[in-house]
Amino acid sequence: MRWLIAAYVRGEVADEQMSALLMAIFFRGLDPGELRVWTAAMIASGERLDLSGVGRPTVDKHSTGGVGDKVSLVLAPLVAACGGAVPQLSGRGLGHTGGTLDKLEAIPGWRAALSPAGMIAVLRRVGCVICAAGPGLAPADRKLYALRDVTGTVESIPLIASSIMSKKIAEGTAALVLDVKVGSGAFMTRIDDARELARTMVVLGEEQGVRTSALLTGMDVPLGRAVGNALEVEESVAVLRGAGPADLVEVTLALAREMLRLAGIDADPAVALADGRALERYRAMIAEQGGDPDASLPRAEVSAVVAAPEAGWLRRLDARAVGVAAWRLGAGRARKEDPVSAAAGVLYLAKPGERVEAGQPVLELRADDEALLAGARAALAGAIEVGDEPPPSAPLVIERISG
Ligand code: URA
């Protein structure tokens, strides 16, 4: 495996041969020893950053991705305000889930690209940085992920776990909290699969000397009310100003507590959120990368509402359907090279658990072009369920998995 991955990155092993192996792994899995060697070989394909000079305990968070998942925008500055250093290398969105870099690029002037030295400098000055991973980190993952994408081998637990963990371990963080999302808007729709993915990643992190734990969190309904790049930045800033939605605040604080625990920092993140220190770190982080934290964000040209079909309790407003609608409105991309709209997206005007009247607007669609509304409406067909009973309440933080 060590030879194979190194030779694949050098171009000596053909895609056809690697595809055959990926397909075998997809069907047969990898045993723990094989997965350990596979992941170590992926890490060794590039550089491993040394963050020992940062001067504070490093701790990062990785989310397996969900619709409207804007937690990183609040969490990184919040943990920095409590004394941690958060080196967050993030990605762009593909398909119906968004990417943190696309969200931040809605801020005029903000740039995602930093050299490793530039990233470390921001981390030292501010305590947090969110930027794109450079080409030198786990290059095997870049090649393997592209091949998995076109060979139908993405959805394999050992391949997902090694892909995520190779990048996070190469990034150099000393501790890592995984937010493994479960539900219709997530990669993993079944709790058993999410648990297995979380356990697999926690073991890989611990084996490589990174203190790692995972929270399984719900993703049947997006956190907060906004889905879309600029809309999610606005909602995150509202949380940092103390006026954010309760569910988003609850999950963010749970992840912050877990990160601080792993980093050995005794601080209450709720205090740093309430007294404005987290907001101040956020503003500094944005400004370091050329962004203007006071600039107004792009606004959509067109908006339209989707109404409740009848009166009653709103039982379900499917996260995946809303994610697909936001994507069709322009907030996401179908191919890696596509541009995204900063302003497009979907706002929840009512959320599951609230009472609605027949014809009451429950979603607001935003787009730059009226022609995109029809596709979004089609994606939402059947996504709204209204009934006589309120939906059963589900915990936001479902389970914690540690090493
Ligand atoms: N995210 C990754 O980085 N890799 C995967 O395989 C899946 C999600």
CSV table of C-alpha atoms and ligand atoms in Angstrom, one decimal:
chain,number,residue,atom,x,y,z
A,1,MET,CA,0.0,0.0,0.0
A,2,ARG,CA,2.8,2.4,0.8
A,3,TRP,CA,4.5,1.8,-2.5
A,4,LEU,CA,1.2,1.9,-4.4
A,5,ILE,CA,0.0,5.3,-3.1
A,6,ALA,CA,3.4,6.9,-3.6
A,7,ALA,CA,3.6,5.5,-7.1
A,8,TYR,CA,0.1,6.6,-7.9
A,9,VAL,CA,0.9,10.2,-6.9
A,10,ARG,CA,4.1,10.0,-9.1
A,11,GLY,CA,1.9,8.9,-12.0
A,12,GLU,CA,3.5,5.4,-12.3
A,13,VAL,CA,0.3,3.6,-11.5
A,14,ALA,CA,-2.6,4.1,-13.9
A,15,ASP,CA,-6.0,5.3,-13.0
A,16,GLU,CA,-7.5,2.0,-14.3
A,17,GLN,CA,-5.5,0.0,-11.9
A,18,MET,CA,-6.2,2.3,-8.9
A,19,SER,CA,-9.9,2.3,-9.9
A,20,ALA,CA,-10.0,-1.5,-9.6
A,21,LEU,CA,-8.5,-1.4,-6.2
A,22,LEU,CA,-10.9,1.3,-5.0
A,23,MET,CA,-13.8,-0.8,-6.2
A,24,ALA,CA,-12.4,-3.8,-4.3
A,25,ILE,CA,-12.1,-1.6,-1.1
A,26,PHE,CA,-15.6,-0.2,-1.7
A,27,PHE,CA,-17.1,-3.8,-1.6
A,28,ARG,CA,-14.7,-5.5,0.8
A,29,GLY,CA,-13.6,-2.7,3.1
A,30,LEU,CA,-10.2,-2.5,4.8
A,31,ASP,CA,-9.3,-4.1,8.1
A,32,PRO,CA,-8.0,-1.8,10.8
A,33,GLY,CA,-4.3,-2.5,10.1
A,34,GLU,CA,-4.8,-2.0,6.4
A,35,LEU,CA,-6.7,1.3,7.0
A,36,ARG,CA,-3.9,2.5,9.3
A,37,VAL,CA,-1.2,1.9,6.6
A,38,TRP,CA,-3.4,3.3,3.8
A,39,THR,CA,-4.0,6.6,5.8
A,40,ALA,CA,-0.4,6.9,6.8
A,41,ALA,CA,0.7,6.5,3.2
A,42,MET,CA,-1.8,9.3,2.2
A,43,ILE,CA,-0.4,11.6,4.8
A,44,ALA,CA,3.2,10.8,3.7
A,45,SER,CA,2.3,11.7,0.1
A,46,GLY,CA,2.8,15.4,1.1
A,47,GLU,CA,4.0,17.7,3.8
A,48,ARG,CA,2.8,17.7,7.4
A,49,LEU,CA,2.6,21.2,8.8
A,50,ASP,CA,4.5,22.0,12.0
A,51,LEU,CA,2.3,24.2,14.2
A,52,SER,CA,4.5,24.0,17.3
A,53,GLY,CA,5.5,27.6,17.0
A,54,VAL,CA,2.0,29.0,17.2
A,55,GLY,CA,2.3,29.4,21.0
A,56,ARG,CA,-1.1,28.1,22.0
A,57,PRO,CA,-2.8,24.6,21.9
A,58,THR,CA,-4.0,23.8,18.4
A,59,VAL,CA,-7.4,22.3,18.0
A,60,ASP,CA,-9.6,22.0,14.9
A,61,LYS,CA,-13.1,20.8,14.0
A,62,HIS,CA,-14.1,18.9,10.9
A,63,SER,CA,-17.8,18.5,9.8
A,64,THR,CA,-18.8,15.7,7.5
A,65,GLY,CA,-21.0,18.4,5.9
A,66,GLY,CA,-24.6,19.3,5.8
A,67,VAL,CA,-27.1,21.7,4.4
A,68,GLY,CA,-26.7,25.2,5.9
A,69,ASP,CA,-23.8,24.1,8.1
A,70,LYS,CA,-22.2,27.4,9.0
A,71,VAL,CA,-20.9,26.3,12.4
A,72,SER,CA,-17.2,26.9,11.5
A,73,LEU,CA,-17.7,30.6,10.9
A,74,VAL,CA,-18.6,31.1,14.6
A,75,LEU,CA,-16.7,28.2,16.2
A,76,ALA,CA,-13.2,29.1,15.0
A,77,PRO,CA,-13.2,32.6,16.4
A,78,LEU,CA,-15.1,31.5,19.5
A,79,VAL,CA,-12.4,28.9,20.4
A,80,ALA,CA,-9.7,31.4,19.5
A,81,ALA,CA,-11.3,33.9,22.0
A,82,CYS,CA,-11.0,31.2,24.7
A,83,GLY,CA,-7.3,30.7,24.1
A,84,GLY,CA,-7.1,27.9,21.5
A,85,ALA,CA,-5.5,28.1,18.0
A,86,VAL,CA,-7.8,26.8,15.3
A,87,PRO,CA,-6.0,26.0,12.0
A,88,GLN,CA,-9.0,25.3,9.8
A,89,LEU,CA,-8.3,24.2,6.3
A,90,SER,CA,-11.7,24.1,4.5
A,91,GLY,CA,-13.2,23.1,1.2
A,92,ARG,CA,-15.7,24.3,-1.3
A,93,GLY,CA,-19.2,22.9,-1.8
A,94,LEU,CA,-20.1,20.2,-4.3
A,95,GLY,CA,-23.7,19.1,-4.9
A,96,HIS,CA,-26.3,20.0,-2.3
A,97,THR,CA,-24.0,20.7,0.7
A,98,GLY,CA,-22.2,24.0,0.9
A,99,GLY,CA,-18.5,24.7,1.5
A,100,THR,CA,-17.1,27.1,4.1
A,101,LEU,CA,-14.8,28.8,1.6
A,102,ASP,CA,-17.8,29.6,-0.7
A,103,LYS,CA,-19.6,31.2,2.2
A,104,LEU,CA,-16.6,33.4,3.3
A,105,GLU,CA,-16.0,34.4,-0.4
A,106,ALA,CA,-19.4,36.2,-0.2
A,107,ILE,CA,-17.5,38.9,1.9
A,108,PRO,CA,-16.1,41.5,-0.4
A,109,GLY,CA,-12.3,41.2,-0.7
A,110,TRP,CA,-11.9,38.0,1.3
A,111,ARG,CA,-9.3,35.5,-0.2
A,112,ALA,CA,-9.2,31.8,0.6
A,113,ALA,CA,-5.6,31.1,-0.6
A,114,LEU,CA,-2.8,31.4,1.9
A,115,SER,CA,0.7,29.9,1.8
A,116,PRO,CA,1.5,27.5,4.8
A,117,ALA,CA,3.7,30.3,6.2
A,118,GLY,CA,0.9,32.9,5.7
A,119,MET,CA,-1.6,30.6,7.4
A,120,ILE,CA,0.7,30.1,10.4
A,121,ALA,CA,1.2,33.9,10.7
A,122,VAL,CA,-2.5,34.5,10.8
A,123,LEU,CA,-2.9,31.8,13.4
A,124,ARG,CA,-0.3,33.4,15.6
A,125,ARG,CA,-1.8,36.9,15.3
A,126,VAL,CA,-5.5,36.0,15.6
A,127,GLY,CA,-5.8,32.5,17.0
A,128,CYS,CA,-7.8,31.2,14.1
A,129,VAL,CA,-7.6,30.9,10.4
A,130,ILE,CA,-10.0,29.5,7.7
A,131,CYS,CA,-8.3,29.0,4.3
A,132,ALA,CA,-8.0,26.6,1.4
A,133,ALA,CA,-5.6,23.6,1.8
A,134,GLY,CA,-2.5,24.1,-0.3
A,135,PRO,CA,-1.4,21.6,-3.0
A,136,GLY,CA,1.3,20.1,-0.8
A,137,LEU,CA,-1.1,18.7,1.8
A,138,ALA,CA,-2.1,15.0,1.2
A,139,PRO,CA,-1.8,15.2,-2.6
A,140,ALA,CA,-2.8,11.5,-2.7
A,141,ASP,CA,-6.3,12.5,-1.4
A,142,ARG,CA,-6.7,15.1,-4.2
A,143,LYS,CA,-6.0,12.4,-6.9
A,144,LEU,CA,-7.9,9.6,-5.2
A,145,TYR,CA,-11.0,11.8,-4.4
A,146,ALA,CA,-11.2,12.9,-8.1
A,147,LEU,CA,-11.0,9.2,-9.1
A,148,ARG,CA,-13.6,8.1,-6.5
A,149,ASP,CA,-15.9,10.8,-7.8
A,150,VAL,CA,-16.0,9.4,-11.3
A,151,THR,CA,-15.9,5.7,-10.3
A,152,GLY,CA,-18.8,5.7,-7.8
A,153,THR,CA,-16.6,4.8,-4.9
A,154,VAL,CA,-17.0,7.9,-2.7
A,155,GLU,CA,-19.5,6.3,-0.2
A,156,SER,CA,-17.2,3.9,1.5
A,157,ILE,CA,-16.5,4.3,5.2
A,158,PRO,CA,-12.7,3.5,5.1
A,159,LEU,CA,-12.2,5.7,2.0
A,160,ILE,CA,-14.1,8.6,3.5
A,161,ALA,CA,-12.4,8.2,6.9
A,162,SER,CA,-8.9,8.1,5.3
A,163,SER,CA,-9.6,11.0,3.0
A,164,ILE,CA,-10.8,13.3,5.8
A,165,MET,CA,-8.2,12.2,8.4
A,166,SER,CA,-5.2,12.4,6.0
A,167,LYS,CA,-5.9,16.1,5.4
A,168,LYS,CA,-6.6,16.9,9.0
A,169,ILE,CA,-3.6,15.1,10.3
A,170,ALA,CA,-1.3,16.7,7.7
A,171,GLU,CA,-2.6,20.1,8.7
A,172,GLY,CA,-0.7,19.6,12.0
A,173,THR,CA,-3.4,20.1,14.6
A,174,ALA,CA,-2.7,18.5,18.0
A,175,ALA,CA,-6.4,17.9,18.7
A,176,LEU,CA,-9.5,17.4,16.5
A,177,VAL,CA,-13.2,17.3,17.1
A,178,LEU,CA,-15.3,15.6,14.4
A,179,ASP,CA,-18.9,16.8,13.8
A,180,VAL,CA,-20.5,13.8,12.2
A,181,LYS,CA,-23.8,14.9,10.8
A,182,VAL,CA,-26.7,12.4,10.6
A,183,GLY,CA,-30.0,12.8,8.8
A,184,SER,CA,-31.5,13.6,5.4
A,185,GLY,CA,-29.3,16.6,4.8
A,186,ALA,CA,-26.1,14.8,5.6
A,187,PHE,CA,-23.7,12.3,3.9
A,188,MET,CA,-24.8,9.6,6.5
A,189,THR,CA,-28.5,9.3,6.8
A,190,ARG,CA,-28.4,6.3,9.2
A,191,ILE,CA,-27.1,6.6,12.8
A,192,ASP,CA,-25.3,3.2,12.6
A,193,ASP,CA,-23.3,4.4,9.6
A,194,ALA,CA,-22.5,7.7,11.2
A,195,ARG,CA,-21.3,5.9,14.4
A,196,GLU,CA,-19.1,3.6,12.4
A,197,LEU,CA,-17.6,6.5,10.5
A,198,ALA,CA,-17.0,8.5,13.7
A,199,ARG,CA,-15.4,5.5,15.4
A,200,THR,CA,-13.2,4.8,12.4
A,201,MET,CA,-11.9,8.4,12.2
A,202,VAL,CA,-11.4,8.7,16.0
A,203,VAL,CA,-9.2,5.6,15.9
A,204,LEU,CA,-7.2,6.9,12.9
A,205,GLY,CA,-6.6,10.2,14.6
A,206,GLU,CA,-5.5,8.7,17.9
A,207,GLU,CA,-3.1,6.3,16.1
A,208,GLN,CA,-1.4,9.3,14.5
A,209,GLY,CA,-1.0,11.1,17.8
A,210,VAL,CA,-3.9,13.6,17.3
A,211,ARG,CA,-6.3,13.7,20.3
A,212,THR,CA,-9.6,13.1,18.5
A,213,SER,CA,-13.3,12.8,19.5
A,214,ALA,CA,-16.6,13.0,17.6
A,215,LEU,CA,-20.1,14.4,18.3
A,216,LEU,CA,-22.9,12.9,16.2
A,217,THR,CA,-25.3,15.8,15.5
A,218,GLY,CA,-28.7,15.9,13.7
A,219,MET,CA,-29.1,17.1,10.2
A,220,ASP,CA,-32.7,16.4,9.3
A,221,VAL,CA,-33.3,20.1,9.5
A,222,PRO,CA,-30.5,22.7,8.9
A,223,LEU,CA,-29.2,24.6,11.9
A,224,GLY,CA,-30.6,28.1,11.9
A,225,ARG,CA,-32.8,29.5,9.2
A,226,ALA,CA,-30.4,30.4,6.4
A,227,VAL,CA,-29.0,28.2,3.5
A,228,GLY,CA,-26.8,30.0,1.0
A,229,ASN,CA,-23.5,31.7,1.1
A,230,ALA,CA,-24.1,35.4,2.1
A,231,LEU,CA,-27.2,34.4,4.0
A,232,GLU,CA,-25.2,32.1,6.2
A,233,VAL,CA,-22.5,34.7,6.8
A,234,GLU,CA,-25.2,37.1,8.0
A,235,GLU,CA,-26.7,34.5,10.3
A,236,SER,CA,-23.2,33.6,11.7
A,237,VAL,CA,-22.5,37.3,12.4
A,238,ALA,CA,-25.9,37.4,14.2
A,239,VAL,CA,-24.8,34.5,16.4
A,240,LEU,CA,-21.6,36.4,17.2
A,241,ARG,CA,-23.6,39.5,18.1
A,242,GLY,CA,-25.7,37.4,20.5
A,243,ALA,CA,-28.8,37.3,18.4
A,244,GLY,CA,-28.5,34.0,16.6
A,245,PRO,CA,-30.9,31.0,16.5
A,246,ALA,CA,-30.9,28.8,19.5
A,247,ASP,CA,-30.2,25.5,17.7
A,248,LEU,CA,-27.1,26.9,16.0
A,249,VAL,CA,-25.9,28.4,19.2
A,250,GLU,CA,-26.4,25.0,21.1
A,251,VAL,CA,-24.5,22.9,18.6
A,252,THR,CA,-21.7,25.5,18.3
A,253,LEU,CA,-21.3,25.7,22.1
A,254,ALA,CA,-21.3,21.9,22.4
A,255,LEU,CA,-18.5,21.6,19.8
A,256,ALA,CA,-16.6,24.5,21.4
A,257,ARG,CA,-16.7,22.8,24.8
A,258,GLU,CA,-15.4,19.6,23.3
A,259,MET,CA,-12.6,21.4,21.5
A,260,LEU,CA,-11.5,23.2,24.7
A,261,ARG,CA,-11.7,20.0,26.7
A,262,LEU,CA,-9.4,18.2,24.2
A,263,ALA,CA,-7.1,21.2,24.1
A,264,GLY,CA,-6.9,21.3,27.9
A,265,ILE,CA,-8.3,24.8,28.1
A,266,ASP,CA,-10.5,25.7,31.1
A,267,ALA,CA,-12.8,28.4,29.7
A,268,ASP,CA,-16.6,28.8,29.2
A,269,PRO,CA,-17.3,29.6,25.5
A,270,ALA,CA,-20.8,30.9,26.3
A,271,VAL,CA,-19.1,33.8,28.1
A,272,ALA,CA,-16.7,34.6,25.2
A,273,LEU,CA,-19.8,34.6,22.8
A,274,ALA,CA,-21.8,36.9,25.1
A,275,ASP,CA,-19.1,39.4,25.9
A,276,GLY,CA,-18.2,40.1,22.2
A,277,ARG,CA,-14.7,38.5,22.3
A,278,ALA,CA,-15.6,35.9,19.7
A,279,LEU,CA,-17.0,38.7,17.4
A,280,GLU,CA,-13.8,40.6,17.7
A,281,ARG,CA,-11.7,37.5,16.7
A,282,TYR,CA,-14.0,37.0,13.7
A,283,ARG,CA,-13.5,40.5,12.5
A,284,ALA,CA,-9.8,40.2,12.9
A,285,MET,CA,-9.8,36.9,11.0
A,286,ILE,CA,-11.8,38.3,8.1
A,287,ALA,CA,-9.6,41.4,7.8
A,288,GLU,CA,-6.4,39.4,7.8
A,289,GLN,CA,-7.5,37.8,4.6
A,290,GLY,CA,-8.4,41.0,2.8
A,291,GLY,CA,-12.1,40.9,3.8
A,292,ASP,CA,-14.1,43.9,5.0
A,293,PRO,CA,-16.2,42.7,7.9
A,294,ASP,CA,-18.3,45.9,7.7
A,295,ALA,CA,-19.1,45.7,4.0
A,296,SER,CA,-22.7,44.9,3.0
A,297,LEU,CA,-23.1,41.5,1.4
A,298,PRO,CA,-24.5,40.8,-2.1
A,299,ARG,CA,-28.3,40.7,-2.2
A,300,ALA,CA,-30.4,38.6,-4.6
A,301,GLU,CA,-32.3,40.3,-7.4
A,302,VAL,CA,-35.3,37.9,-7.1
A,303,SER,CA,-37.3,36.4,-4.3
A,304,ALA,CA,-40.3,34.2,-4.0
A,305,VAL,CA,-42.1,32.2,-1.2
A,306,VAL,CA,-43.2,28.6,-0.9
A,307,ALA,CA,-46.4,28.3,1.2
A,308,ALA,CA,-47.7,25.6,3.6
A,309,PRO,CA,-50.2,23.4,1.8
A,310,GLU,CA,-52.6,23.2,4.8
A,311,ALA,CA,-52.9,24.4,8.5
A,312,GLY,CA,-51.4,22.4,11.3
A,313,TRP,CA,-48.0,21.5,12.8
A,314,LEU,CA,-45.0,21.7,10.5
A,315,ARG,CA,-43.6,18.2,10.8
A,316,ARG,CA,-40.9,18.1,8.2
A,317,LEU,CA,-39.2,20.4,5.8
A,318,ASP,CA,-36.6,18.1,4.3
A,319,ALA,CA,-33.0,19.4,4.6
A,320,ARG,CA,-31.8,17.5,1.5
A,321,ALA,CA,-34.6,19.0,-0.6
A,322,VAL,CA,-33.8,22.5,0.7
A,323,GLY,CA,-30.1,21.9,-0.1
A,324,VAL,CA,-31.0,20.8,-3.7
A,325,ALA,CA,-33.3,23.9,-4.0
A,326,ALA,CA,-30.5,26.3,-2.8
A,327,TRP,CA,-28.1,24.6,-5.2
A,328,ARG,CA,-30.5,25.0,-8.2
A,329,LEU,CA,-30.9,28.7,-7.2
A,330,GLY,CA,-27.2,29.1,-7.8
A,331,ALA,CA,-25.7,28.7,-4.2
A,332,GLY,CA,-23.9,25.5,-5.1
A,333,ARG,CA,-22.1,24.0,-8.0
A,334,ALA,CA,-22.4,20.8,-10.1
A,335,ARG,CA,-18.8,20.7,-11.3
A,336,LYS,CA,-15.7,21.7,-9.4
A,337,GLU,CA,-14.9,24.6,-11.8
A,338,ASP,CA,-18.4,26.2,-11.7
A,339,PRO,CA,-18.9,29.6,-10.1
A,340,VAL,CA,-21.4,30.1,-7.2
A,341,SER,CA,-23.8,32.9,-6.5
A,342,ALA,CA,-23.0,34.7,-3.2
A,343,ALA,CA,-26.6,35.9,-2.8
A,344,ALA,CA,-28.7,32.9,-3.8
A,345,GLY,CA,-30.2,30.6,-1.2
A,346,VAL,CA,-33.2,29.6,0.9
A,347,LEU,CA,-34.5,31.1,4.2
A,348,TYR,CA,-36.7,29.0,6.5
A,349,LEU,CA,-39.6,31.3,7.6
A,350,ALA,CA,-41.0,28.5,9.7
A,351,LYS,CA,-39.3,25.4,11.1
A,352,PRO,CA,-40.5,22.0,12.0
A,353,GLY,CA,-42.2,22.1,15.4
A,354,GLU,CA,-44.0,25.4,14.6
A,355,ARG,CA,-47.7,25.8,13.8
A,356,VAL,CA,-48.6,27.1,10.4
A,357,GLU,CA,-51.7,28.3,8.6
A,358,ALA,CA,-52.7,27.1,5.1
A,359,GLY,CA,-51.0,29.4,2.6
A,360,GLN,CA,-48.5,30.8,5.2
A,361,PRO,CA,-45.1,31.3,3.6
A,362,VAL,CA,-42.6,28.7,5.1
A,363,LEU,CA,-39.6,29.2,2.8
A,364,GLU,CA,-38.2,32.2,0.9
A,365,LEU,CA,-36.2,31.5,-2.2
A,366,ARG,CA,-33.5,34.0,-3.3
A,367,ALA,CA,-31.8,34.0,-6.8
A,368,ASP,CA,-30.0,36.3,-9.2
A,369,ASP,CA,-32.3,35.1,-12.1
A,370,GLU,CA,-36.0,34.5,-12.1
A,371,ALA,CA,-35.5,31.5,-14.4
A,372,LEU,CA,-33.9,29.5,-11.6
A,373,LEU,CA,-37.0,29.6,-9.4
A,374,ALA,CA,-38.9,26.8,-11.2
A,375,GLY,CA,-36.1,24.2,-10.7
A,376,ALA,CA,-36.0,25.1,-7.0
A,377,ARG,CA,-39.7,24.7,-6.6
A,378,ALA,CA,-39.6,21.3,-8.3
A,379,ALA,CA,-36.9,20.2,-5.8
A,380,LEU,CA,-39.2,21.1,-3.0
A,381,ALA,CA,-42.2,19.1,-4.2
A,382,GLY,CA,-43.3,16.9,-1.3
A,383,ALA,CA,-40.6,18.3,1.0
A,384,ILE,CA,-43.2,20.1,3.3
A,385,GLU,CA,-45.2,17.9,5.6
A,386,VAL,CA,-47.9,19.4,7.8
A,387,GLY,CA,-49.9,17.2,10.3
A,388,ASP,CA,-52.2,17.3,13.3
A,389,GLU,CA,-49.4,16.4,15.8
A,390,PRO,CA,-46.1,18.2,16.4
A,391,PRO,CA,-43.1,16.2,15.3
A,392,PRO,CA,-41.3,14.2,18.0
A,393,SER,CA,-38.5,16.3,19.4
A,394,ALA,CA,-35.0,15.0,18.4
A,395,PRO,CA,-31.8,15.9,20.3
A,396,LEU,CA,-29.4,18.1,18.4
A,397,VAL,CA,-26.3,16.5,19.9
A,398,ILE,CA,-27.0,12.8,19.7
A,399,GLU,CA,-23.9,11.1,21.0
A,400,ARG,CA,-20.2,11.7,21.9
A,401,ILE,CA,-17.5,9.2,20.7
A,402,SER,CA,-14.0,9.4,22.2
A,403,GLY,CA,-10.9,7.4,21.7
B,1,URA,N1,-15.0,14.7,2.5
B,1,URA,C1,-13.8,14.4,2.2
B,1,URA,O1,-12.8,15.1,2.4
B,1,URA,N2,-13.5,13.1,1.7
B,1,URA,C2,-14.5,12.2,1.5
B,1,URA,O2,-14.2,11.1,1.1
B,1,URA,C3,-15.8,12.6,1.8
B,1,URA,C4,-16.1,13.8,2.3
